[in-house]
Amino acid sequence: MTATEAAAALEEAELQRHMDRDREDLADDERGPAELAEWARIVQLLATTGGVYDPEADAVVQDELAAEAEARAAAEAEDLDLQMEMERQEQLHAGGLPERAHMLAVLEEAGLLGHGPGTGPKVRSCCTSPRTSGRSTT
């Protein structure tokens, strides 16, 4: 695309925006102003470089494509994580081991479950101590 073609496209976008200004259904449409801004940017780019517009060489376009690819990759990774979690849940339930029993087994393996009264970690109350427990030592 040459500078002349880009300028003509900008004029066409400005005319379309002018014709659409009274349409209520387009009042919140951001595409019109965005299209105008993009054509103006391309016209400015071609005015300074004096060449032919090539989207492959346009840093802004390439940055947008890279951001879209990154967002797609993040969404795919999130989908994969969700799928793996669903498969894990299915395996737990298919084996007859409900989630709570699985969690109890994991806690037991980690040594975080007590086996009865007095087997858990000793927690000292802030209000009692061996000296002031109210018991007589004689």
XYZ file of C-alpha atoms in Angstrom:
138
model
C 0.000 0.000 0.000
C 1.364 3.382 -0.978
C 1.010 6.677 0.885
C -1.648 7.797 -1.609
C -3.689 4.631 -1.086
C -3.397 4.967 2.684
C -4.519 8.607 2.530
C -7.531 7.577 0.424
C -8.394 4.855 2.936
C -8.148 7.394 5.769
C -10.487 9.757 3.919
C -12.938 6.892 3.345
C -12.857 5.971 7.040
C -13.407 9.619 8.018
C -16.372 9.858 5.636
C -17.877 6.632 6.994
C -17.425 7.857 10.560
C -19.116 11.151 9.627
C -22.058 9.331 8.030
C -22.432 7.034 11.058
C -22.242 9.792 13.688
C -26.037 9.979 14.160
C -26.641 6.234 14.326
C -27.564 5.282 17.876
C -26.611 1.651 17.357
C -23.016 2.755 16.712
C -22.781 5.246 19.592
C -20.651 2.931 21.770
C -18.818 1.284 18.885
C -15.081 1.763 19.355
C -14.161 0.383 15.941
C -14.809 3.655 14.111
C -12.375 5.782 16.128
C -9.881 2.902 16.266
C -10.002 2.507 12.501
C -9.452 6.234 12.015
C -6.515 6.203 14.422
C -4.949 3.210 12.678
C -5.280 4.757 9.203
C -3.857 8.041 10.504
C -0.924 6.121 12.013
C -0.273 4.329 8.719
C -0.469 7.591 6.744
C 1.994 9.182 9.200
C 4.297 6.165 8.972
C 4.326 6.291 5.170
C 4.834 10.062 5.180
C 7.983 9.675 7.283
C 9.375 6.554 5.604
C 8.228 7.338 2.080
C 7.886 3.678 1.210
C 5.196 1.105 0.741
C 3.265 -0.102 3.773
C 4.078 -3.673 4.771
C 2.329 -5.127 7.846
C 5.193 -7.614 8.221
C 7.581 -4.700 8.837
C 5.184 -2.685 11.038
C 6.362 -2.934 14.655
C 2.918 -2.048 16.040
C 1.234 -4.814 14.039
C 3.910 -7.309 15.035
C 3.559 -6.349 18.721
C -0.208 -6.845 18.508
C 0.239 -10.235 16.855
C 2.752 -11.261 19.521
C 0.386 -10.159 22.316
C -2.470 -12.123 20.740
C -0.271 -15.212 20.447
C 0.811 -14.863 24.076
C -2.807 -14.518 25.233
C -3.752 -17.584 23.168
C -0.888 -19.582 24.702
C -1.911 -18.536 28.227
C -5.523 -19.533 27.552
C -4.391 -22.899 26.161
C -2.208 -23.492 29.234
C -5.126 -22.668 31.514
C -7.368 -25.029 29.543
C -4.748 -27.771 29.816
C -4.469 -27.264 33.590
C -8.247 -27.459 33.914
C -8.381 -30.586 31.783
C -5.649 -32.242 33.852
C -7.475 -31.387 37.090
C -10.707 -32.807 35.697
C -8.919 -36.017 34.689
C -7.389 -36.253 38.165
C -10.815 -35.847 39.737
C -12.256 -38.496 37.429
C -9.473 -40.911 38.378
C -10.082 -40.311 42.067
C -13.804 -40.891 41.762
C -13.460 -43.803 39.341
C -11.214 -45.602 41.820
C -13.832 -45.281 44.554
C -11.728 -42.779 46.464
C -13.699 -39.565 47.030
C -11.873 -36.265 47.233
C -12.163 -35.963 51.017
C -10.685 -39.406 51.581
C -7.882 -38.532 49.181
C -7.135 -35.311 51.069
C -7.147 -37.202 54.379
C -4.699 -39.709 52.944
C -2.416 -36.904 51.770
C -2.556 -35.223 55.195
C -1.856 -38.551 56.890
C 1.185 -39.177 54.684
C 2.471 -35.716 55.544
C 2.079 -36.446 59.261
C -0.420 -33.648 59.725
C -3.222 -35.766 61.161
C -3.402 -36.789 64.796
C -4.694 -40.239 65.735
C -6.717 -39.274 68.759
C -6.817 -36.981 71.766
C -3.405 -35.923 72.922
C -1.565 -37.106 69.793
C -1.515 -33.772 68.004
C 0.987 -30.983 68.545
C 1.103 -29.584 72.048
C -0.384 -26.099 72.090
C 0.160 -24.030 75.175
C -2.625 -21.722 76.175
C -1.795 -18.093 76.808
C -3.657 -18.178 80.124
C -2.204 -21.309 81.662
C 1.286 -22.269 82.494
C 2.755 -24.995 84.681
C 3.213 -22.467 87.494
C -0.248 -20.874 87.381
C -2.477 -23.734 86.401
C -4.350 -23.626 89.688
C -3.111 -27.010 90.832
C -1.273 -27.483 94.048
C 2.067 -29.190 93.766
C 2.197 -30.295 97.442
